[in-house]
Amino acid sequence: MLFRSEFYDHYVRLEFTSAKALFAPPQIVGIHDNGKKETLRLIQKSPNKFYASWPLKKDDLGPIPLSITTFYQNGKKTIQKRWLLFKTVRKGQMKTIRTDDGFCSIDFSPSSLFKNIFVRTFLDSEGLEEFPSYEIIGSIYSIEPKDVALNKGATVSIKYPLNDPEPDKLAIYYLVKGNKWVFLGNDRNIGLKTISGHVSSFGTHCL
């Protein structure tokens, strides 16, 4: 069963597609942070394609596990585990979110947000060849939601290599249309070996 997710302000739109003929609709069960299970109501768009939605709630800190049980016409049954990958930041909360590799962090203050948001982070260490005219150090980091304005903003920090000979010349940049990188900030923390910049909305960043 193929699985796609698309995040909105208050819910996640889910799409489930099977490459094989189904005997019955799949069963999708998610588990909230409090342990409560929720069976998703499916909308069937074709014999092998279904849509559903998952509500985003401030009490669910994320990520959310999904169990997908698929029933095929040949009598076989499969059970897959997938995740809704996000981390909740509540309005008025001080919180730090880090990317999976630990090299990029987003710091929120109590005045950062107008409302609760559900943050997703992605890193790309293989897409550097798309920017041959830039000397990018490390990975490229995308932070979502990108279309949500922040109140007092947040701080994005990226660690630089310990052996970098000139860290004082490094800066954080953000990506704009036309695949151009624009200067964001160059606040350096010698102890943490990071370069930081302040953002009023999220996007794609690198050193």
PDB file of C-alpha atoms in Angstrom:
ATOM      1  CA  MET A   1       0.000   0.000   0.000  1.00  0.00           C
ATOM      2  CA  LEU A   2       1.465   3.335  -1.080  1.00  0.00           C
ATOM      3  CA  PHE A   3       1.000   6.190   1.364  1.00  0.00           C
ATOM      4  CA  ARG A   4       1.141   9.979   0.834  1.00  0.00           C
ATOM      5  CA  SER A   5       0.485  12.807   3.272  1.00  0.00           C
ATOM      6  CA  GLU A   6      -0.154  16.515   2.814  1.00  0.00           C
ATOM      7  CA  PHE A   7      -0.244  18.854   5.805  1.00  0.00           C
ATOM      8  CA  TYR A   8      -2.709  21.698   6.333  1.00  0.00           C
ATOM      9  CA  ASP A   9      -3.254  23.996   9.344  1.00  0.00           C
ATOM     10  CA  HIS A  10      -5.527  21.691  11.310  1.00  0.00           C
ATOM     11  CA  TYR A  11      -5.361  18.309   9.624  1.00  0.00           C
ATOM     12  CA  VAL A  12      -3.290  16.001   7.426  1.00  0.00           C
ATOM     13  CA  ARG A  13      -4.739  14.818   4.111  1.00  0.00           C
ATOM     14  CA  LEU A  14      -3.859  11.163   3.543  1.00  0.00           C
ATOM     15  CA  GLU A  15      -3.884   9.119   0.346  1.00  0.00           C
ATOM     16  CA  PHE A  16      -3.630   5.333   0.197  1.00  0.00           C
ATOM     17  CA  THR A  17      -3.137   3.496  -3.118  1.00  0.00           C
ATOM     18  CA  SER A  18      -2.764  -0.236  -3.728  1.00  0.00           C
ATOM     19  CA  ALA A  19      -0.987  -1.655  -6.776  1.00  0.00           C
ATOM     20  CA  LYS A  20      -2.896  -4.944  -6.324  1.00  0.00           C
ATOM     21  CA  ALA A  21      -6.624  -5.719  -6.375  1.00  0.00           C
ATOM     22  CA  LEU A  22      -8.274  -5.400  -2.969  1.00  0.00           C
ATOM     23  CA  PHE A  23     -10.820  -7.688  -1.335  1.00  0.00           C
ATOM     24  CA  ALA A  24     -12.005  -4.925   1.031  1.00  0.00           C
ATOM     25  CA  PRO A  25     -11.063  -1.351   1.984  1.00  0.00           C
ATOM     26  CA  PRO A  26      -7.914  -1.080   4.135  1.00  0.00           C
ATOM     27  CA  GLN A  27      -8.142  -0.389   7.833  1.00  0.00           C
ATOM     28  CA  ILE A  28      -6.139   2.605   9.055  1.00  0.00           C
ATOM     29  CA  VAL A  29      -5.603   3.135  12.775  1.00  0.00           C
ATOM     30  CA  GLY A  30      -3.656   6.000  14.347  1.00  0.00           C
ATOM     31  CA  ILE A  31      -2.577   6.380  17.962  1.00  0.00           C
ATOM     32  CA  HIS A  32      -2.732   9.726  19.771  1.00  0.00           C
ATOM     33  CA  ASP A  33      -0.089  10.709  22.326  1.00  0.00           C
ATOM     34  CA  ASN A  34      -2.471   9.764  25.153  1.00  0.00           C
ATOM     35  CA  GLY A  35      -2.631   6.205  23.784  1.00  0.00           C
ATOM     36  CA  LYS A  36      -6.138   6.527  22.363  1.00  0.00           C
ATOM     37  CA  LYS A  37      -6.586   4.728  19.047  1.00  0.00           C
ATOM     38  CA  GLU A  38      -8.534   6.329  16.212  1.00  0.00           C
ATOM     39  CA  THR A  39      -9.778   4.419  13.169  1.00  0.00           C
ATOM     40  CA  LEU A  40      -9.806   6.667  10.121  1.00  0.00           C
ATOM     41  CA  ARG A  41     -12.900   7.032   7.994  1.00  0.00           C
ATOM     42  CA  LEU A  42     -11.973   6.342   4.371  1.00  0.00           C
ATOM     43  CA  ILE A  43     -13.364   7.913   1.213  1.00  0.00           C
ATOM     44  CA  GLN A  44     -12.980   5.610  -1.794  1.00  0.00           C
ATOM     45  CA  LYS A  45     -12.040   7.383  -5.048  1.00  0.00           C
ATOM     46  CA  SER A  46     -11.379   4.274  -7.158  1.00  0.00           C
ATOM     47  CA  PRO A  47     -11.214   0.510  -6.532  1.00  0.00           C
ATOM     48  CA  ASN A  48      -7.664   0.801  -5.177  1.00  0.00           C
ATOM     49  CA  LYS A  49      -7.427   4.430  -3.996  1.00  0.00           C
ATOM     50  CA  PHE A  50      -8.676   5.906  -0.714  1.00  0.00           C
ATOM     51  CA  TYR A  51      -8.491   9.252   1.051  1.00  0.00           C
ATOM     52  CA  ALA A  52      -8.668  10.096   4.753  1.00  0.00           C
ATOM     53  CA  SER A  53      -7.697  12.873   7.148  1.00  0.00           C
ATOM     54  CA  TRP A  54      -5.964  13.019  10.519  1.00  0.00           C
ATOM     55  CA  PRO A  55      -6.758  15.914  12.893  1.00  0.00           C
ATOM     56  CA  LEU A  56      -3.823  17.946  14.173  1.00  0.00           C
ATOM     57  CA  LYS A  57      -4.238  18.664  17.880  1.00  0.00           C
ATOM     58  CA  LYS A  58      -2.023  20.601  20.290  1.00  0.00           C
ATOM     59  CA  ASP A  59      -2.035  17.647  22.696  1.00  0.00           C
ATOM     60  CA  ASP A  60      -0.406  15.411  20.076  1.00  0.00           C
ATOM     61  CA  LEU A  61       3.268  16.319  20.176  1.00  0.00           C
ATOM     62  CA  GLY A  62       4.137  14.009  17.270  1.00  0.00           C
ATOM     63  CA  PRO A  63       5.123  11.922  15.496  1.00  0.00           C
ATOM     64  CA  ILE A  64       1.935   9.847  15.100  1.00  0.00           C
ATOM     65  CA  PRO A  65       2.112   6.125  14.238  1.00  0.00           C
ATOM     66  CA  LEU A  66      -0.329   4.697  11.696  1.00  0.00           C
ATOM     67  CA  SER A  67      -1.147   1.012  11.274  1.00  0.00           C
ATOM     68  CA  ILE A  68      -2.322   0.119   7.746  1.00  0.00           C
ATOM     69  CA  THR A  69      -4.010  -3.270   7.316  1.00  0.00           C
ATOM     70  CA  THR A  70      -4.599  -4.243   3.667  1.00  0.00           C
ATOM     71  CA  PHE A  71      -6.838  -7.086   2.482  1.00  0.00           C
ATOM     72  CA  TYR A  72      -6.064  -8.446  -1.006  1.00  0.00           C
ATOM     73  CA  GLN A  73      -8.260 -10.477  -3.354  1.00  0.00           C
ATOM     74  CA  ASN A  74      -5.767 -13.356  -3.280  1.00  0.00           C
ATOM     75  CA  GLY A  75      -6.548 -13.828   0.407  1.00  0.00           C
ATOM     76  CA  LYS A  76      -3.369 -12.270   1.750  1.00  0.00           C
ATOM     77  CA  LYS A  77      -3.301  -9.596   4.428  1.00  0.00           C
ATOM     78  CA  THR A  78      -0.469  -7.164   5.179  1.00  0.00           C
ATOM     79  CA  ILE A  79       0.078  -4.807   8.099  1.00  0.00           C
ATOM     80  CA  GLN A  80       2.333  -1.779   7.581  1.00  0.00           C
ATOM     81  CA  LYS A  81       3.495   0.859  10.033  1.00  0.00           C
ATOM     82  CA  ARG A  82       3.879   4.432   8.826  1.00  0.00           C
ATOM     83  CA  TRP A  83       4.425   7.725  10.607  1.00  0.00           C
ATOM     84  CA  LEU A  84       3.018  11.229  10.428  1.00  0.00           C
ATOM     85  CA  LEU A  85       6.276  13.061  11.025  1.00  0.00           C
ATOM     86  CA  PHE A  86       5.799  16.376  12.799  1.00  0.00           C
ATOM     87  CA  LYS A  87       6.548  18.085  16.103  1.00  0.00           C
ATOM     88  CA  THR A  88       4.018  20.361  17.763  1.00  0.00           C
ATOM     89  CA  VAL A  89       5.023  23.808  18.992  1.00  0.00           C
ATOM     90  CA  ARG A  90       2.341  25.578  21.024  1.00  0.00           C
ATOM     91  CA  LYS A  91       1.779  29.320  21.116  1.00  0.00           C
ATOM     92  CA  GLY A  92       3.581  30.764  24.148  1.00  0.00           C
ATOM     93  CA  GLN A  93       5.938  27.800  24.426  1.00  0.00           C
ATOM     94  CA  MET A  94       9.736  27.884  24.550  1.00  0.00           C
ATOM     95  CA  LYS A  95      10.999  24.915  22.573  1.00  0.00           C
ATOM     96  CA  THR A  96      13.888  23.688  20.423  1.00  0.00           C
ATOM     97  CA  ILE A  97      13.374  21.346  17.479  1.00  0.00           C
ATOM     98  CA  ARG A  98      16.297  19.559  15.834  1.00  0.00           C
ATOM     99  CA  THR A  99      16.594  17.848  12.486  1.00  0.00           C
ATOM    100  CA  ASP A 100      17.215  14.100  12.342  1.00  0.00           C
ATOM    101  CA  ASP A 101      20.956  14.550  11.837  1.00  0.00           C
ATOM    102  CA  GLY A 102      21.213  16.909  14.818  1.00  0.00           C
ATOM    103  CA  PHE A 103      23.051  19.629  12.865  1.00  0.00           C
ATOM    104  CA  CYS A 104      20.177  22.094  12.395  1.00  0.00           C
ATOM    105  CA  SER A 105      17.951  23.444  15.160  1.00  0.00           C
ATOM    106  CA  ILE A 106      14.977  25.823  15.392  1.00  0.00           C
ATOM    107  CA  ASP A 107      14.557  27.765  18.634  1.00  0.00           C
ATOM    108  CA  PHE A 108      11.161  29.162  19.616  1.00  0.00           C
ATOM    109  CA  SER A 109      10.559  31.773  22.319  1.00  0.00           C
ATOM    110  CA  PRO A 110       7.232  32.356  24.125  1.00  0.00           C
ATOM    111  CA  SER A 111       6.489  35.186  21.656  1.00  0.00           C
ATOM    112  CA  SER A 112       7.499  33.330  18.475  1.00  0.00           C
ATOM    113  CA  LEU A 113       4.038  32.245  17.315  1.00  0.00           C
ATOM    114  CA  PHE A 114       0.596  33.622  16.576  1.00  0.00           C
ATOM    115  CA  LYS A 115      -0.869  30.116  16.918  1.00  0.00           C
ATOM    116  CA  ASN A 116       0.092  26.470  17.438  1.00  0.00           C
ATOM    117  CA  ILE A 117       2.067  24.997  14.547  1.00  0.00           C
ATOM    118  CA  PHE A 118       3.098  21.497  13.505  1.00  0.00           C
ATOM    119  CA  VAL A 119       6.708  21.566  12.343  1.00  0.00           C
ATOM    120  CA  ARG A 120       8.289  19.220   9.789  1.00  0.00           C
ATOM    121  CA  THR A 121      11.972  19.187   8.871  1.00  0.00           C
ATOM    122  CA  PHE A 122      13.714  17.649   5.875  1.00  0.00           C
ATOM    123  CA  LEU A 123      17.381  17.464   4.958  1.00  0.00           C
ATOM    124  CA  ASP A 124      18.966  16.950   1.565  1.00  0.00           C
ATOM    125  CA  SER A 125      22.626  16.027   1.311  1.00  0.00           C
ATOM    126  CA  GLU A 126      22.339  14.830  -2.289  1.00  0.00           C
ATOM    127  CA  GLY A 127      20.817  17.909  -3.923  1.00  0.00           C
ATOM    128  CA  LEU A 128      23.917  20.076  -3.683  1.00  0.00           C
ATOM    129  CA  GLU A 129      24.703  19.561  -7.371  1.00  0.00           C
ATOM    130  CA  GLU A 130      21.664  21.701  -8.183  1.00  0.00           C
ATOM    131  CA  PHE A 131      23.642  24.748  -7.017  1.00  0.00           C
ATOM    132  CA  PRO A 132      27.069  24.503  -8.686  1.00  0.00           C
ATOM    133  CA  SER A 133      27.778  28.221  -8.318  1.00  0.00           C
ATOM    134  CA  TYR A 134      27.455  28.115  -4.507  1.00  0.00           C
ATOM    135  CA  GLU A 135      29.874  26.629  -1.984  1.00  0.00           C
ATOM    136  CA  ILE A 136      27.386  24.936   0.332  1.00  0.00           C
ATOM    137  CA  ILE A 137      28.725  23.334   3.498  1.00  0.00           C
ATOM    138  CA  GLY A 138      26.888  20.282   4.777  1.00  0.00           C
ATOM    139  CA  SER A 139      23.224  19.587   4.026  1.00  0.00           C
ATOM    140  CA  ILE A 140      20.305  21.692   2.854  1.00  0.00           C
ATOM    141  CA  TYR A 141      17.481  21.955   5.390  1.00  0.00           C
ATOM    142  CA  SER A 142      13.815  22.577   4.634  1.00  0.00           C
ATOM    143  CA  ILE A 143      11.481  23.608   7.435  1.00  0.00           C
ATOM    144  CA  GLU A 144       7.697  23.507   7.161  1.00  0.00           C
ATOM    145  CA  PRO A 145       5.072  24.953   7.302  1.00  0.00           C
ATOM    146  CA  LYS A 146       6.474  27.495   4.878  1.00  0.00           C
ATOM    147  CA  ASP A 147       3.275  29.513   4.394  1.00  0.00           C
ATOM    148  CA  VAL A 148       2.660  30.410   8.057  1.00  0.00           C
ATOM    149  CA  ALA A 149       3.739  33.819   9.333  1.00  0.00           C
ATOM    150  CA  LEU A 150       5.420  33.899  12.729  1.00  0.00           C
ATOM    151  CA  ASN A 151       4.867  36.530  15.416  1.00  0.00           C
ATOM    152  CA  LYS A 152       8.296  37.468  16.776  1.00  0.00           C
ATOM    153  CA  GLY A 153       9.971  34.802  14.670  1.00  0.00           C
ATOM    154  CA  ALA A 154      12.350  31.972  15.479  1.00  0.00           C
ATOM    155  CA  THR A 155      16.076  31.314  15.284  1.00  0.00           C
ATOM    156  CA  VAL A 156      17.533  28.787  12.840  1.00  0.00           C
ATOM    157  CA  SER A 157      21.012  27.474  13.680  1.00  0.00           C
ATOM    158  CA  ILE A 158      23.288  25.146  11.709  1.00  0.00           C
ATOM    159  CA  LYS A 159      26.462  23.529  13.029  1.00  0.00           C
ATOM    160  CA  TYR A 160      29.642  24.099  11.078  1.00  0.00           C
ATOM    161  CA  PRO A 161      32.509  21.569  10.752  1.00  0.00           C
ATOM    162  CA  LEU A 162      34.985  21.564  13.623  1.00  0.00           C
ATOM    163  CA  ASN A 163      37.867  21.705  11.151  1.00  0.00           C
ATOM    164  CA  ASP A 164      36.525  24.678   9.179  1.00  0.00           C
ATOM    165  CA  PRO A 165      39.514  27.058   8.861  1.00  0.00           C
ATOM    166  CA  GLU A 166      37.415  30.250   8.587  1.00  0.00           C
ATOM    167  CA  PRO A 167      34.104  29.882  10.466  1.00  0.00           C
ATOM    168  CA  ASP A 168      33.880  33.662  10.844  1.00  0.00           C
ATOM    169  CA  LYS A 169      33.227  33.859   7.089  1.00  0.00           C
ATOM    170  CA  LEU A 170      30.234  31.486   7.206  1.00  0.00           C
ATOM    171  CA  ALA A 171      26.588  32.567   7.092  1.00  0.00           C
ATOM    172  CA  ILE A 172      23.130  31.051   6.845  1.00  0.00           C
ATOM    173  CA  TYR A 173      21.251  31.588   3.588  1.00  0.00           C
ATOM    174  CA  TYR A 174      17.672  30.902   2.521  1.00  0.00           C
ATOM    175  CA  LEU A 175      16.394  29.825  -0.874  1.00  0.00           C
ATOM    176  CA  VAL A 176      14.191  32.087  -3.026  1.00  0.00           C
ATOM    177  CA  LYS A 177      12.624  31.708  -6.464  1.00  0.00           C
ATOM    178  CA  GLY A 178      15.043  31.057  -9.273  1.00  0.00           C
ATOM    179  CA  ASN A 179      17.213  28.794  -7.090  1.00  0.00           C
ATOM    180  CA  LYS A 180      18.991  31.794  -5.575  1.00  0.00           C
ATOM    181  CA  TRP A 181      20.367  31.871  -2.047  1.00  0.00           C
ATOM    182  CA  VAL A 182      19.898  35.065   0.010  1.00  0.00           C
ATOM    183  CA  PHE A 183      21.802  36.027   3.160  1.00  0.00           C
ATOM    184  CA  LEU A 184      19.878  35.376   6.406  1.00  0.00           C
ATOM    185  CA  GLY A 185      22.362  35.797   9.244  1.00  0.00           C
ATOM    186  CA  ASN A 186      25.828  35.042  10.583  1.00  0.00           C
ATOM    187  CA  ASP A 187      25.541  35.058  14.370  1.00  0.00           C
ATOM    188  CA  ARG A 188      28.267  32.716  15.548  1.00  0.00           C
ATOM    189  CA  ASN A 189      28.269  30.663  18.757  1.00  0.00           C
ATOM    190  CA  ILE A 190      31.835  29.503  19.307  1.00  0.00           C
ATOM    191  CA  GLY A 191      30.900  27.078  22.093  1.00  0.00           C
ATOM    192  CA  LEU A 192      28.148  25.313  20.139  1.00  0.00           C
ATOM    193  CA  LYS A 193      29.951  25.686  16.785  1.00  0.00           C
ATOM    194  CA  THR A 194      26.824  27.093  15.135  1.00  0.00           C
ATOM    195  CA  ILE A 195      25.850  29.900  12.795  1.00  0.00           C
ATOM    196  CA  SER A 196      22.380  31.381  13.347  1.00  0.00           C
ATOM    197  CA  GLY A 197      19.853  33.647  11.705  1.00  0.00           C
ATOM    198  CA  HIS A 198      16.412  34.981  12.633  1.00  0.00           C
ATOM    199  CA  VAL A 199      13.373  34.035  10.519  1.00  0.00           C
ATOM    200  CA  SER A 200       9.830  35.438  10.322  1.00  0.00           C
ATOM    201  CA  SER A 201       8.667  32.433   8.304  1.00  0.00           C
ATOM    202  CA  PHE A 202      10.151  29.065   7.425  1.00  0.00           C
ATOM    203  CA  GLY A 203      11.823  27.926   4.226  1.00  0.00           C
ATOM    204  CA  THR A 204      14.931  26.176   2.924  1.00  0.00           C
ATOM    205  CA  HIS A 205      18.274  26.982   4.551  1.00  0.00           C
ATOM    206  CA  CYS A 206      21.966  26.113   4.324  1.00  0.00           C
ATOM    207  CA  LEU A 207      25.461  27.237   5.330  1.00  0.00           C
TER     208      LEU A 207
END
